[in-house]
Structure formats: C-alpha cells, structure tokens
Amino acid sequence: MKPSPVTYHAPATVAEAVGLLAEHGDDAKVLGGGQSLLPLMNLRLAAPARLVDVTRIDGLGAIERRDGAFELGAAVRQAQAEDDAALAAACPLLAAALPHIAHREIRNAGTVCGSLAHGDAAAELPAVALALDAELVVHGPRGVRTVAADGFFRSFLETALEPDELLAVVRLPVAPPGSGAAFHELARRAGDFAIAGVGAQLTMRDGTVTEARVACIGVGAAPVRARAAEQALAGGRADERTIAQAARAAAAELEPSEDLHASAAFRRHAAETLMRRALHEAAARAESNGREAS
Amino acid sequence: MKITLTVNGSRRELEVDDRRLLADVLREELGLTGTKVGCSHGVCGSCTVHVDGRAVRSCIMLAVQADGRAVRTVEDLAAPDGTLHPLQQAFSEEHALQCGFCTPGFLMTALPAVEAGAPLDAGQARELVSGNICRCTGYDGIVGAVVRASAICAGAAASGAEAER
Ligand SMILES: Cc1cc2nc3c(=O)[nH]c(=O)nc-3n(C[C@H](O)[C@H](O)[C@H](O)COP(=O)(O)OP(=O)(O)OC[C@H]3O[C@@H](n4cnc5c(N)ncnc54)[C@H](O)[C@@H]3O)c2cc1C
Ligand code: FES
Ligand code: FES
C-alpha cells in the first residue's frame, strides 16, 4: 500500500500556504501530522495531487496564553500539548482528553488542529473544542475569519472549513479557578477510537456548580454538546442524585446511530454511564482544585 | 525532492519521490531493513522509528516530512562490536520474541521510556507498548523485558549519579 503520486509543499508562511491552496483548489490538501491523511492515502481512499504541509510554518508551532485563552497553532503536536504543564492547568478538559487519542507514537506526529480539521465524530479534541466554546482562526483566499466551535463540526468528517482554507490557530478559553475535568470513554482496546465517550469540565464554588461543560463523542455524526446535563447541573450541588439526573437527561436527547461496533441503545446507555463517571471525577477534581486555590 | 536526513548519526542526502514513505526510504534506499512494515496504516507499530528523539510510525510519514530531521532506527541500538543494548538483551532473556517481525517496533516504542531512567512496573510497560501488535508471543515476555530493561537502565542512571558525586 503506497500513496499515489503527489507533490509536497512546505510553505514557511501562512500567506504562502493560502496561495498554494488557492492556486491548486481541490487538487491540494493541507497536511498536518498526516496521522489521518497518510493512512487514507496509503489505502488510496485519498489521492490529493498536492500536499501543503503547515507544520513548518513560522510561528504556528507555539502554545501561547493570550487574553484569557490558550492559542495553539497548526504545527502544535498532540504530544507537545500533552506535555505542557501550564496548558494542562489552564485547560483541564484538554489535558484529560489528550491521552485518550491513539498512542503516544501517533500523538508525537498528529497535530491538535489537524484533529479538529479532520472532524471525526469519535475523536476527542472536537468534543473538547465544542464543550469549551473554542474559537478557530481560519485563513483563506478570502481573508481571515474566526469560527465558533459550535457550528464548526457539521457531520461525518465535515467541518465549516472550505477546501482552500486552513485552520491556523485554535483558541481554548482558560478554565476559571476551581475547575476540574475528566474524559471517560469506551473502546475495544486502549488507544482505539471510542465507541462512545464523554468529556466534562465543572467549575465549583463553595460546593455549588457555577459552570458545567459537557460533550459526547461517538454518538452522532459530529460531537454533541450535552446541554441538558449542563443545565441540570448549573447552580446546584454535584451530588449523586443530580449527576444521575443530568446524565439521564442528556442521554435521552442523544440520537446515536447503529453500526458494526454497537447498537444505538447500547451507545446511549454507554454515554449515560460514562457521563456519570466523568461528572463525578470532574466534580472531585474541581473541589480539590478549589481548595488548593483558596 | 532533495532531502537531508541524519540517520543514526550520519548525514544522508537523498533524492526521493515526494510520495515515498519514510519506512520505504529507510528500507529500500538506505538498506536499513530492521524497520518492518506490517500494516501500512498506523495500527501495528512494527515500523516505529524515532524522528528528532520521538517515536513515530514511519509508514504514515512521508520521507519529505522528515527532511532536515534526525532519524534513529533499530540498527542504532547495539554497539558497533555487537554488544546488545540492555533493552535488546532483556528481550532475549525474557523470550520476548519468536518470529521477531514486531521486535524492532517494540524496541523503538519502549526505548524512550526505558532510557528515561525510571523503573517501570508491568502495568506501565503494558500501557507503553499497547499500540504495538505481536502475533506470536502473547505479550507477557515483552512486558517482562521492558520491566527488566527499565530497572537495569534506572540502576545504571542511579549509579552514574552516585559516581558523579
Ligand atoms: C492508529 C491510529 C489511531 C488513532 N486513534 C485516534 C483516536 O483514538 N482519537 C482521535 O481523535 N484520533 C485518532 N487518530 C487520528 C489522529 O489523532 C490524527 O492525528 C488526527 O485525526 C489528525 O491530525 P493530523 O495532524 O495527523 O492531520 P492530518 O492527518 O495531516 O490531516 C487530517 C485532515 O485534516 C486536514 N488538516 C490537517 N491540518 C489542517 C489544518 N491546520 N487546516 C486545515 N485542514 C487541516 C487534512 O487536509 C486532512 O484532511 C488515530 C490515528 C491512527 C493512525
Ligand atoms: S506498518 Fe506502520 S504501524 Fe503498521
Ligand atoms: S514475535 Fe512474531 S509478531 Fe511478535
């Protein structure tokens, strides 16, 4: 299995990359770490004539804090984000999600932005972006636009990105003090894509939930924000009963599909169970972070 | 495209077709056939090499993506006189291989953690190599070898620090 003939470009600037994408249109594809694209090319399920590698662009390899958010450029590898202690403290949901992606060897090459641009419905990072209300900074021949994560992930492997656009930076809001997060998923083997998964970030103050952010993966054509659970939790205590109610309410709203790996009913059941576990763990971490802060 | 790779310490200038996979360039242009290709889509780990010190899968990386970088393959593990690396020695002693096809991938996957100098327990070793597939051994020997090698390397690191004091 080998890729079909392709011409590789390694632009040094965003402008140069956008120029290449504009010039070659549908023939060109952005290349991040290649951890989704190269398998597809090896299997000849993708056969782009040109690849525009964005990981050598100056300035896109940095993880930087700016105005209440962490900005991660298109060249930032998943492992690089995983190893950044300041980022992990500020964005606990991202830190909880990253180890679930494949294996370290994949995360050493795969990029954070590449996972978002790929938009797999079972991928962890799109759910993180959705739950955190991340902003995606997109460059294209028609200029720069900032897209909210809510609305970016459209359907199976379909996002708001046009073929001639590149996702240059993702902006992840810093969690308020007293926040804790957890990511729980069900997979056949460690590192496999999840059959179902739930990420939750809770912020607590004096035992009360002041902010709840929850999203599910593997239960639809795109990641799903669990608004019903967030509403059930906000303003109350994160006790056993409230958490059970929140998970039940959110699961009832899911419309998972059925496939080789699991039935729709099983996926809904798994999502509810995983959500309870994620919420319990997030609440415990939020409380202990709150104690440390005060 | 013309690329420069530093392979196992020596600088190599190569003219490669852009679509060539790093695994194939290592095996076919450079004759480093220790790196194996099992699945070609990133799921078996047999093609694992290091690029700039990080373990990656060379079957889902184009050689041009590694341009300007340092690549380390399994051929670099044993000393020039043939003395095995402690990790290789441990694989031998723990019966961690049968056909050996998966072994270079397991070695290169486990190496960074083993060389980091902290002893690993069986659970950590299992987690470390969980992305690699072996059709022969049933994994127990591999896990045992990684645990043993990590203890040896941790001991060496500790006595090295002792000697410096
Ligand atoms: C064995 C294996 C297991 C995996 N398991 C998981 C898992 O459990 N969870 C998970 O989330 N992922 C998993 N992955 C996928 C991995 O996380 C990829 O790294 C990720 O999906 C894509 O990131 P990339 O940088 O490798 O992108 P690439 O593979 O380079 O690109 C993927 C797609 O996104 C586009 N793209 C990339 N970067 C940009 C950009 N900056 N702007 C616009 N478009 C862009 C490309 O054109 C392409 O269409 C797995 C991969 C493998 C090989
Ligand atoms: S050959 Fe590369 S992971 Fe299987
Ligand atoms: S020893 Fe044969 S595949 Fe592992």
Short mmCIF file of C-alpha atoms and ligand atoms in Angstrom, two decimals:
data_model
loop_
_atom_site.label_atom_id
_atom_site.label_comp_id
_atom_site.label_asym_id
_atom_site.label_seq_id
_atom_site.Cartn_x
_atom_site.Cartn_y
_atom_site.Cartn_z
CA MET A 1 0.00 0.00 0.00
CA LYS A 2 1.54 3.27 -1.14
CA PRO A 3 0.24 6.76 -1.78
CA SER A 4 -0.39 7.77 -5.38
CA PRO A 5 1.93 10.41 -6.88
CA VAL A 6 1.86 13.68 -5.00
CA THR A 7 3.80 16.93 -4.87
CA TYR A 8 4.82 18.10 -1.40
CA HIS A 9 4.99 21.77 -0.47
CA ALA A 10 6.42 23.10 2.78
CA PRO A 11 5.49 26.79 2.88
CA ALA A 12 7.17 28.99 5.50
CA THR A 13 4.29 31.44 5.93
CA VAL A 14 0.51 31.31 6.20
CA ALA A 15 0.24 33.60 3.16
CA GLU A 16 2.32 31.21 1.08
CA ALA A 17 0.21 28.25 2.24
CA VAL A 18 -3.03 30.05 1.41
CA GLY A 19 -1.59 31.00 -2.00
CA LEU A 20 -0.88 27.34 -2.76
CA LEU A 21 -4.35 26.26 -1.66
CA ALA A 22 -5.96 29.00 -3.77
CA GLU A 23 -3.86 28.10 -6.81
CA HIS A 24 -4.45 24.36 -6.70
CA GLY A 25 -8.02 24.25 -5.40
CA ASP A 26 -9.46 20.78 -4.91
CA ASP A 27 -6.20 19.14 -6.03
CA ALA A 28 -4.44 20.30 -2.87
CA LYS A 29 -4.85 19.17 0.71
CA VAL A 30 -3.45 20.61 3.91
CA LEU A 31 -1.05 18.23 5.63
CA GLY A 32 -0.80 18.38 9.41
CA GLY A 33 0.85 15.42 11.12
CA GLY A 34 -0.54 13.07 8.49
CA GLN A 35 -1.84 10.62 11.08
CA SER A 36 -5.28 10.53 9.50
CA LEU A 37 -4.38 11.61 5.97
CA LEU A 38 -1.45 9.25 5.33
CA PRO A 39 -3.41 6.10 6.25
CA LEU A 40 -6.12 7.26 3.83
CA MET A 41 -3.51 7.93 1.15
CA ASN A 42 -1.87 4.54 1.70
CA LEU A 43 -5.25 2.90 1.25
CA ARG A 44 -5.84 5.18 -1.78
CA LEU A 45 -9.03 6.45 -0.17
CA ALA A 46 -7.48 9.89 -0.60
CA ALA A 47 -5.31 10.84 -3.54
CA PRO A 48 -4.50 14.55 -3.39
CA ALA A 49 -2.16 15.78 -6.14
CA ARG A 50 -0.55 18.27 -3.76
CA LEU A 51 0.11 18.43 -0.06
CA VAL A 52 0.62 21.71 1.74
CA ASP A 53 2.46 20.93 4.98
CA VAL A 54 1.51 23.55 7.56
CA THR A 55 3.77 22.22 10.32
CA ARG A 56 6.82 24.11 9.04
CA ILE A 57 5.12 27.50 9.04
CA ASP A 58 6.92 30.01 11.26
CA GLY A 59 5.00 30.90 14.39
CA LEU A 60 2.40 28.12 14.22
CA GLY A 61 4.37 25.79 16.49
CA ALA A 62 3.73 27.75 19.64
CA ILE A 63 1.39 27.30 22.59
CA GLU A 64 0.71 30.79 23.94
CA ARG A 65 -1.53 32.35 26.55
CA ARG A 66 -3.29 35.49 25.35
CA ASP A 67 -6.34 37.32 26.74
CA GLY A 68 -7.86 34.56 28.83
CA ALA A 69 -7.23 31.85 26.26
CA PHE A 70 -4.52 29.48 25.16
CA GLU A 71 -3.69 29.66 21.47
CA LEU A 72 -2.36 26.56 19.74
CA GLY A 73 -1.03 26.91 16.20
CA ALA A 74 -1.48 24.38 13.41
CA ALA A 75 2.01 22.94 13.93
CA VAL A 76 1.45 22.06 17.60
CA ARG A 77 1.62 18.27 18.01
CA GLN A 78 -0.79 16.50 20.32
CA ALA A 79 2.12 15.22 22.45
CA GLN A 80 3.53 18.75 22.74
CA ALA A 81 0.18 19.94 24.15
CA GLU A 82 0.09 16.91 26.46
CA ASP A 83 3.50 17.78 27.91
CA ASP A 84 2.73 21.48 28.53
CA ALA A 85 2.05 21.84 32.27
CA ALA A 86 0.75 25.42 32.07
CA LEU A 87 -1.69 24.45 29.35
CA ALA A 88 -2.86 21.40 31.33
CA ALA A 89 -3.54 23.54 34.40
CA ALA A 90 -5.45 26.15 32.39
CA CYS A 91 -7.40 23.76 30.15
CA PRO A 92 -8.02 20.65 32.27
CA LEU A 93 -10.50 19.17 29.80
CA LEU A 94 -7.88 19.22 27.04
CA ALA A 95 -5.38 17.57 29.38
CA ALA A 96 -7.91 14.87 30.28
CA ALA A 97 -8.74 14.18 26.62
CA LEU A 98 -5.29 14.04 25.02
CA PRO A 99 -4.08 10.71 26.50
CA HIS A 100 -7.15 9.00 25.01
CA ILE A 101 -6.04 9.77 21.46
CA ALA A 102 -4.47 6.70 19.92
CA HIS A 103 -0.97 6.06 21.31
CA ARG A 104 1.95 8.29 22.14
CA GLU A 105 3.64 7.42 18.80
CA ILE A 106 0.62 8.83 16.94
CA ARG A 107 0.37 11.88 19.20
CA ASN A 108 4.06 12.63 18.60
CA ALA A 109 3.17 13.37 14.98
CA GLY A 110 -0.54 14.25 14.95
CA THR A 111 -1.48 17.89 15.46
CA VAL A 112 -4.22 19.40 17.60
CA CYS A 113 -5.54 21.50 14.71
CA GLY A 114 -5.39 18.51 12.34
CA SER A 115 -7.72 16.55 14.56
CA LEU A 116 -10.16 19.48 14.64
CA ALA A 117 -9.96 19.96 10.86
CA HIS A 118 -10.44 16.24 10.26
CA GLY A 119 -13.62 16.29 12.37
CA ASP A 120 -14.01 12.61 13.18
CA ALA A 121 -17.21 12.09 15.20
CA ALA A 122 -15.37 9.71 17.53
CA ALA A 123 -12.35 12.00 18.02
CA GLU A 124 -11.72 13.56 21.41
CA LEU A 125 -10.47 17.05 20.52
CA PRO A 126 -13.54 18.24 18.58
CA ALA A 127 -15.60 17.49 21.71
CA VAL A 128 -13.13 19.47 23.82
CA ALA A 129 -13.35 22.43 21.45
CA LEU A 130 -17.14 22.23 21.43
CA ALA A 131 -17.51 21.97 25.21
CA LEU A 132 -15.09 24.84 25.85
CA ASP A 133 -16.61 27.16 23.20
CA ALA A 134 -13.24 27.33 21.47
CA GLU A 135 -12.61 29.72 18.59
CA LEU A 136 -11.00 28.57 15.38
CA VAL A 137 -8.96 31.04 13.39
CA VAL A 138 -9.26 30.19 9.70
CA HIS A 139 -7.18 31.66 6.88
CA GLY A 140 -8.18 31.50 3.25
CA PRO A 141 -8.00 33.39 -0.05
CA ARG A 142 -10.98 35.48 1.11
CA GLY A 143 -9.21 36.57 4.28
CA VAL A 144 -9.21 35.56 7.94
CA ARG A 145 -12.32 34.52 9.83
CA THR A 146 -12.90 33.34 13.37
CA VAL A 147 -15.34 30.47 13.64
CA ALA A 148 -17.03 29.32 16.86
CA ALA A 149 -16.64 25.61 17.64
CA ASP A 150 -20.42 25.46 17.94
CA GLY A 151 -21.29 25.11 14.25
CA PHE A 152 -17.79 24.16 13.06
CA PHE A 153 -18.31 20.39 13.27
CA ARG A 154 -21.05 19.63 10.74
CA SER A 155 -21.20 15.92 10.02
CA PHE A 156 -19.01 12.85 9.46
CA LEU A 157 -15.56 14.28 8.57
CA GLU A 158 -17.24 17.52 7.55
CA THR A 159 -16.43 20.89 9.08
CA ALA A 160 -17.02 24.54 8.27
CA LEU A 161 -13.61 24.67 6.54
CA GLU A 162 -13.61 25.26 2.78
CA PRO A 163 -11.14 23.19 0.75
CA ASP A 164 -8.93 26.25 0.19
CA GLU A 165 -8.86 27.27 3.85
CA LEU A 166 -6.51 26.34 6.64
CA LEU A 167 -7.07 26.27 10.35
CA ALA A 168 -4.15 28.32 11.63
CA VAL A 169 -4.89 28.57 15.34
CA VAL A 170 -7.35 27.21 17.89
CA ARG A 171 -8.14 29.37 20.90
CA LEU A 172 -9.13 27.48 24.04
CA PRO A 173 -10.57 29.56 26.91
CA VAL A 174 -8.78 29.24 30.24
CA ALA A 175 -10.93 27.49 32.86
CA PRO A 176 -11.99 29.61 35.86
CA PRO A 177 -10.34 28.82 39.22
CA GLY A 178 -11.93 25.84 40.96
CA SER A 179 -12.38 23.86 37.75
CA GLY A 180 -11.80 20.17 37.22
CA ALA A 181 -12.29 17.90 34.23
CA ALA A 182 -12.46 14.27 33.19
CA PHE A 183 -12.74 12.33 29.97
CA HIS A 184 -14.17 8.82 30.01
CA GLU A 185 -14.59 6.55 27.05
CA LEU A 186 -15.37 3.05 25.99
CA ALA A 187 -13.11 1.48 23.36
CA ARG A 188 -12.42 -2.11 22.34
CA ARG A 189 -8.71 -1.70 23.08
CA ALA A 190 -6.64 1.06 24.67
CA GLY A 191 -5.94 3.67 22.02
CA ASP A 192 -8.72 2.68 19.64
CA PHE A 193 -11.27 5.21 18.53
CA ALA A 194 -14.06 5.34 21.12
CA ILE A 195 -17.40 3.58 20.70
CA ALA A 196 -18.70 6.32 22.97
CA GLY A 197 -17.03 8.92 25.15
CA VAL A 198 -17.79 11.88 27.39
CA GLY A 199 -15.74 14.90 28.39
CA ALA A 200 -16.82 17.09 31.28
CA GLN A 201 -15.42 20.21 32.88
CA LEU A 202 -17.05 21.55 36.03
CA THR A 203 -16.33 24.73 37.95
CA MET A 204 -17.32 24.74 41.62
CA ARG A 205 -17.57 27.41 44.25
CA ASP A 206 -18.43 26.58 47.87
CA GLY A 207 -19.87 23.22 46.82
CA THR A 208 -22.04 24.69 44.06
CA VAL A 209 -21.54 24.15 40.34
CA THR A 210 -21.06 27.55 38.75
CA GLU A 211 -20.27 26.27 35.26
CA ALA A 212 -20.74 22.90 33.56
CA ARG A 213 -19.37 21.97 30.16
CA VAL A 214 -20.09 18.53 28.79
CA ALA A 215 -19.77 16.94 25.34
CA CYS A 216 -20.09 13.43 23.93
CA ILE A 217 -18.31 11.60 21.12
CA GLY A 218 -19.21 8.56 19.06
CA VAL A 219 -22.93 9.14 19.48
CA GLY A 220 -23.73 11.07 16.32
CA ALA A 221 -22.32 12.38 13.06
CA ALA A 222 -20.44 15.05 14.96
CA PRO A 223 -19.58 15.66 18.62
CA VAL A 224 -22.64 16.55 20.70
CA ARG A 225 -22.81 19.16 23.44
CA ALA A 226 -24.80 17.77 26.38
CA ARG A 227 -26.77 20.95 27.16
CA ALA A 228 -29.40 19.09 29.14
CA ALA A 229 -26.75 17.82 31.54
CA GLU A 230 -25.15 21.25 31.81
CA GLN A 231 -28.50 22.83 32.71
CA ALA A 232 -29.32 20.13 35.23
CA LEU A 233 -26.01 20.75 37.00
CA ALA A 234 -25.57 24.52 36.90
CA GLY A 235 -26.37 26.29 40.14
CA GLY A 236 -26.75 23.09 42.18
CA ARG A 237 -24.60 20.59 44.02
CA ALA A 238 -22.74 17.87 42.14
CA ASP A 239 -24.20 15.11 44.31
CA GLU A 240 -25.04 11.56 43.31
CA ARG A 241 -28.68 12.33 42.51
CA THR A 242 -28.07 15.46 40.46
CA ILE A 243 -25.34 13.77 38.47
CA ALA A 244 -27.55 10.76 37.74
CA GLN A 245 -30.38 13.05 36.65
CA ALA A 246 -28.08 15.14 34.48
CA ALA A 247 -26.69 12.07 32.72
CA ARG A 248 -30.15 10.61 32.20
CA ALA A 249 -31.49 13.84 30.74
CA ALA A 250 -28.55 14.19 28.36
CA ALA A 251 -28.68 10.55 27.24
CA ALA A 252 -32.39 10.84 26.48
CA GLU A 253 -31.61 13.60 23.97
CA LEU A 254 -28.93 11.66 22.09
CA GLU A 255 -29.69 10.10 18.73
CA PRO A 256 -26.80 7.69 18.27
CA SER A 257 -26.53 5.58 15.15
CA GLU A 258 -26.08 1.87 14.94
CA ASP A 259 -23.05 0.22 13.35
CA LEU A 260 -20.82 -2.82 13.41
CA HIS A 261 -19.48 -1.92 16.86
CA ALA A 262 -22.62 -1.11 18.82
CA SER A 263 -26.37 -0.65 18.65
CA ALA A 264 -27.95 2.75 19.18
CA ALA A 265 -29.42 1.67 22.52
CA PHE A 266 -26.05 0.42 23.74
CA ARG A 267 -24.36 3.67 22.74
CA ARG A 268 -26.96 5.72 24.62
CA HIS A 269 -26.57 3.52 27.68
CA ALA A 270 -22.77 3.76 27.48
CA ALA A 271 -22.91 7.54 27.12
CA GLU A 272 -25.08 7.84 30.23
CA THR A 273 -22.79 5.64 32.30
CA LEU A 274 -19.64 7.35 31.05
CA MET A 275 -21.19 10.76 31.73
CA ARG A 276 -21.94 9.85 35.34
CA ARG A 277 -18.35 8.72 35.83
CA ALA A 278 -16.90 11.77 34.10
CA LEU A 279 -19.08 14.14 36.13
CA HIS A 280 -18.17 12.51 39.45
CA GLU A 281 -14.49 12.69 38.66
CA ALA A 282 -14.65 16.24 37.31
CA ALA A 283 -16.53 17.37 40.43
CA ALA A 284 -13.98 15.76 42.75
CA ARG A 285 -11.13 17.41 40.88
CA ALA A 286 -12.90 20.78 40.79
CA GLU A 287 -13.39 20.64 44.56
CA SER A 288 -9.78 19.77 45.23
CA ASN A 289 -8.56 22.47 42.82
CA GLY A 290 -10.88 24.93 44.55
CA ARG A 291 -9.40 24.02 47.95
CA GLU A 292 -5.87 24.45 46.63
CA ALA A 293 -6.73 27.87 45.17
CA SER A 294 -8.28 29.24 48.37
CA MET B 1 12.53 16.33 -3.75
CA LYS B 2 16.04 16.57 -2.38
CA ILE B 3 16.13 15.91 1.36
CA THR B 4 18.68 15.65 4.12
CA LEU B 5 18.24 13.16 6.92
CA THR B 6 20.59 12.45 9.78
CA VAL B 7 20.17 8.70 10.06
CA ASN B 8 21.66 7.01 13.12
CA GLY B 9 24.13 9.86 13.42
CA SER B 10 25.25 10.14 9.82
CA ARG B 11 24.11 12.80 7.42
CA ARG B 12 22.46 11.46 4.27
CA GLU B 13 21.46 13.49 1.25
CA LEU B 14 18.81 11.80 -0.82
CA GLU B 15 16.67 12.47 -3.85
CA VAL B 16 13.27 10.93 -3.11
CA ASP B 17 9.93 10.83 -4.82
CA ASP B 18 7.56 13.00 -2.69
CA ARG B 19 5.13 10.14 -2.21
CA ARG B 20 7.74 7.80 -0.69
CA LEU B 21 7.07 6.72 2.87
CA LEU B 22 9.84 7.16 5.40
CA ALA B 23 9.69 3.41 6.13
CA ASP B 24 10.33 2.57 2.48
CA VAL B 25 13.16 5.07 2.13
CA LEU B 26 14.86 3.64 5.21
CA ARG B 27 14.47 0.08 3.98
CA GLU B 28 14.96 0.46 0.25
CA GLU B 29 17.20 3.50 -0.28
CA LEU B 30 19.28 3.12 2.87
CA GLY B 31 19.16 -0.66 3.30
CA LEU B 32 18.03 -0.36 6.92
CA THR B 33 15.68 -3.32 6.81
CA GLY B 34 15.40 -3.63 10.59
CA THR B 35 12.36 -1.36 10.38
CA LYS B 36 9.41 -3.54 9.37
CA VAL B 37 6.20 -2.65 7.59
CA GLY B 38 3.24 -4.65 8.82
CA CYS B 39 0.02 -2.79 8.16
CA SER B 40 0.87 0.50 6.41
CA HIS B 41 -1.85 2.42 8.17
CA GLY B 42 -0.53 3.13 11.61
CA VAL B 43 -2.14 0.36 13.65
CA CYS B 44 0.54 -2.29 14.28
CA GLY B 45 3.62 -0.32 15.36
CA SER B 46 6.17 -2.52 13.58
CA CYS B 47 7.55 0.47 11.62
CA THR B 48 8.25 2.63 14.69
CA VAL B 49 11.41 4.77 14.47
CA HIS B 50 12.48 7.96 16.21
CA VAL B 51 12.34 11.35 14.49
CA ASP B 52 14.08 14.07 16.47
CA GLY B 53 14.02 11.77 19.50
CA ARG B 54 10.32 11.00 19.39
CA ALA B 55 8.85 7.62 18.48
CA VAL B 56 6.70 7.84 15.34
CA ARG B 57 5.29 5.45 12.77
CA SER B 58 7.34 5.57 9.61
CA CYS B 59 4.60 4.01 7.48
CA ILE B 60 2.36 7.04 7.90
CA MET B 61 5.03 9.67 7.46
CA LEU B 62 6.44 10.74 4.12
CA ALA B 63 10.21 10.88 3.91
CA VAL B 64 9.92 14.54 2.84
CA GLN B 65 8.16 15.28 6.14
CA ALA B 66 11.36 14.20 7.91
CA ASP B 67 13.56 16.50 5.80
CA GLY B 68 16.20 18.15 7.98
CA ARG B 69 15.48 15.91 10.94
CA ALA B 70 17.35 13.18 12.83
CA VAL B 71 16.07 9.64 12.37
CA ARG B 72 17.06 6.75 14.64
CA THR B 73 16.32 3.16 13.73
CA VAL B 74 16.74 -0.18 15.49
CA GLU B 75 20.14 -0.63 13.78
CA ASP B 76 21.49 2.05 16.12
CA LEU B 77 20.75 0.14 19.33
CA ALA B 78 23.55 -2.43 19.52
CA ALA B 79 27.13 -1.20 19.98
CA PRO B 80 29.44 -1.38 16.93
CA ASP B 81 31.05 -4.52 18.40
CA GLY B 82 27.64 -6.20 18.50
CA THR B 83 27.02 -5.80 22.23
CA LEU B 84 23.28 -5.63 22.63
CA HIS B 85 21.51 -2.64 24.16
CA PRO B 86 20.13 -3.56 27.63
CA LEU B 87 16.62 -3.49 26.14
CA GLN B 88 17.61 -5.93 23.40
CA GLN B 89 19.39 -8.12 25.94
CA ALA B 90 16.27 -8.15 28.10
CA PHE B 91 14.12 -9.16 25.10
CA SER B 92 16.44 -12.10 24.57
CA GLU B 93 16.47 -13.14 28.21
CA GLU B 94 12.72 -12.82 28.71
CA HIS B 95 11.87 -14.70 25.50
CA ALA B 96 10.12 -11.60 24.23
CA LEU B 97 10.33 -12.61 20.59
CA GLN B 98 9.59 -15.57 18.40
CA CYS B 99 9.46 -14.66 14.70
CA GLY B 100 10.91 -11.24 15.54
CA PHE B 101 8.93 -9.26 12.96
CA CYS B 102 7.37 -7.00 15.56
CA THR B 103 10.51 -6.67 17.69
CA PRO B 104 12.16 -3.58 16.14
CA GLY B 105 8.88 -1.70 16.57
CA PHE B 106 8.51 -2.77 20.19
CA LEU B 107 12.13 -1.82 20.91
CA MET B 108 11.84 1.64 19.40
CA THR B 109 8.48 2.23 21.09
CA ALA B 110 9.75 1.27 24.54
CA LEU B 111 13.19 2.84 24.23
CA PRO B 112 12.42 6.48 25.18
CA ALA B 113 10.71 5.47 28.44
CA VAL B 114 13.33 2.84 29.26
CA GLU B 115 16.18 5.28 28.66
CA ALA B 116 14.44 7.98 30.71
CA GLY B 117 15.90 6.14 33.70
CA ALA B 118 12.83 5.47 35.85
CA PRO B 119 11.86 1.85 36.59
CA LEU B 120 8.53 0.81 35.04
CA ASP B 121 6.06 -1.63 36.57
CA ALA B 122 4.21 -4.21 34.48
CA GLY B 123 1.14 -2.01 34.11
CA GLN B 124 3.20 0.91 32.84
CA ALA B 125 5.10 -1.36 30.47
CA ARG B 126 1.86 -2.77 29.08
CA GLU B 127 0.46 0.72 28.56
CA LEU B 128 3.71 1.82 26.91
CA VAL B 129 3.59 -0.86 24.21
CA SER B 130 -0.19 -1.06 23.91
CA GLY B 131 -0.05 0.40 20.40
CA ASN B 132 2.10 -2.43 19.07
CA ILE B 133 0.87 -5.77 17.85
CA CYS B 134 2.67 -9.10 18.22
CA ARG B 135 1.13 -12.21 16.66
CA CYS B 136 3.47 -14.67 18.36
CA THR B 137 4.41 -14.10 21.96
CA GLY B 138 1.25 -13.27 23.87
CA TYR B 139 2.98 -10.13 25.22
CA ASP B 140 3.99 -11.40 28.67
CA GLY B 141 7.62 -11.79 27.66
CA ILE B 142 7.64 -8.36 26.07
CA VAL B 143 6.21 -6.74 29.18
CA GLY B 144 8.74 -8.62 31.30
CA ALA B 145 11.59 -7.46 29.07
CA VAL B 146 10.55 -3.82 29.23
CA VAL B 147 10.25 -4.01 33.03
CA ARG B 148 13.67 -5.69 33.31
CA ALA B 149 15.40 -3.25 30.96
CA SER B 150 13.87 -0.23 32.69
CA ALA B 151 15.18 -1.50 36.05
CA ILE B 152 18.65 -2.02 34.57
CA CYS B 153 18.72 1.42 32.94
CA ALA B 154 17.37 3.03 36.14
CA GLY B 155 20.11 1.27 38.11
CA ALA B 156 22.74 2.48 35.66
CA ALA B 157 21.40 6.03 35.87
CA ALA B 158 21.44 5.88 39.68
CA SER B 159 24.97 4.50 39.92
CA GLY B 160 26.10 7.06 37.32
CA ALA B 161 24.73 9.83 39.52
CA GLU B 162 26.40 8.17 42.53
CA ALA B 163 29.76 8.13 40.74
CA GLU B 164 29.45 11.80 39.85
CA ARG B 165 29.04 12.74 43.48
C1 LIG C 1 -3.77 4.02 14.68
C2 LIG C 1 -4.42 5.36 14.86
C3 LIG C 1 -5.31 5.55 15.90
C4 LIG C 1 -5.92 6.79 16.08
N1 LIG C 1 -6.77 6.95 17.13
C5 LIG C 1 -7.34 8.14 17.37
C6 LIG C 1 -8.20 8.36 18.47
O1 LIG C 1 -8.44 7.46 19.29
N2 LIG C 1 -8.77 9.59 18.61
C7 LIG C 1 -8.52 10.61 17.73
O2 LIG C 1 -9.03 11.69 17.91
N3 LIG C 1 -7.70 10.45 16.70
C8 LIG C 1 -7.10 9.25 16.48
N4 LIG C 1 -6.26 9.11 15.40
C9 LIG C 1 -6.09 10.24 14.47
C10 LIG C 1 -5.04 11.24 14.96
O3 LIG C 1 -5.48 11.90 16.12
C11 LIG C 1 -4.72 12.29 13.90
O4 LIG C 1 -3.51 12.87 14.30
C12 LIG C 1 -5.71 13.42 13.71
O5 LIG C 1 -7.00 12.94 13.44
C13 LIG C 1 -5.34 14.29 12.52
O6 LIG C 1 -4.29 15.14 12.83
P1 LIG C 1 -3.05 15.26 11.87
O7 LIG C 1 -2.27 16.43 12.30
O8 LIG C 1 -2.35 13.96 11.85
O9 LIG C 1 -3.76 15.61 10.49
P2 LIG C 1 -3.58 15.05 9.02
O10 LIG C 1 -3.70 13.58 9.00
O11 LIG C 1 -2.39 15.64 8.40
O12 LIG C 1 -4.86 15.69 8.34
C14 LIG C 1 -6.18 15.21 8.59
C15 LIG C 1 -7.18 16.03 7.76
O13 LIG C 1 -7.25 17.36 8.25
C16 LIG C 1 -6.80 18.28 7.28
N5 LIG C 1 -5.95 19.25 8.01
C17 LIG C 1 -4.92 18.95 8.86
N6 LIG C 1 -4.44 20.07 9.43
C18 LIG C 1 -5.19 21.10 8.94
C19 LIG C 1 -5.19 22.50 9.16
N7 LIG C 1 -4.33 23.08 10.01
N8 LIG C 1 -6.08 23.26 8.48
C20 LIG C 1 -6.96 22.67 7.61
N9 LIG C 1 -7.02 21.35 7.37
C21 LIG C 1 -6.15 20.57 8.03
C22 LIG C 1 -6.08 17.49 6.24
O14 LIG C 1 -6.19 18.08 4.95
C23 LIG C 1 -6.82 16.16 6.30
O15 LIG C 1 -7.99 16.22 5.57
C24 LIG C 1 -5.65 7.87 15.19
C25 LIG C 1 -4.74 7.68 14.15
C26 LIG C 1 -4.13 6.44 13.97
C27 LIG C 1 -3.18 6.26 12.83
S1 FES C 2 3.43 -0.73 9.50
FE1 FES C 2 3.40 1.17 10.44
S2 FES C 2 2.05 0.89 12.06
FE2 FES C 2 1.88 -0.98 10.98
S1 FES C 3 7.47 -12.17 17.65
FE1 FES C 3 6.32 -12.65 15.90
S2 FES C 3 4.99 -10.96 15.74
FE2 FES C 3 5.94 -10.62 17.62
#
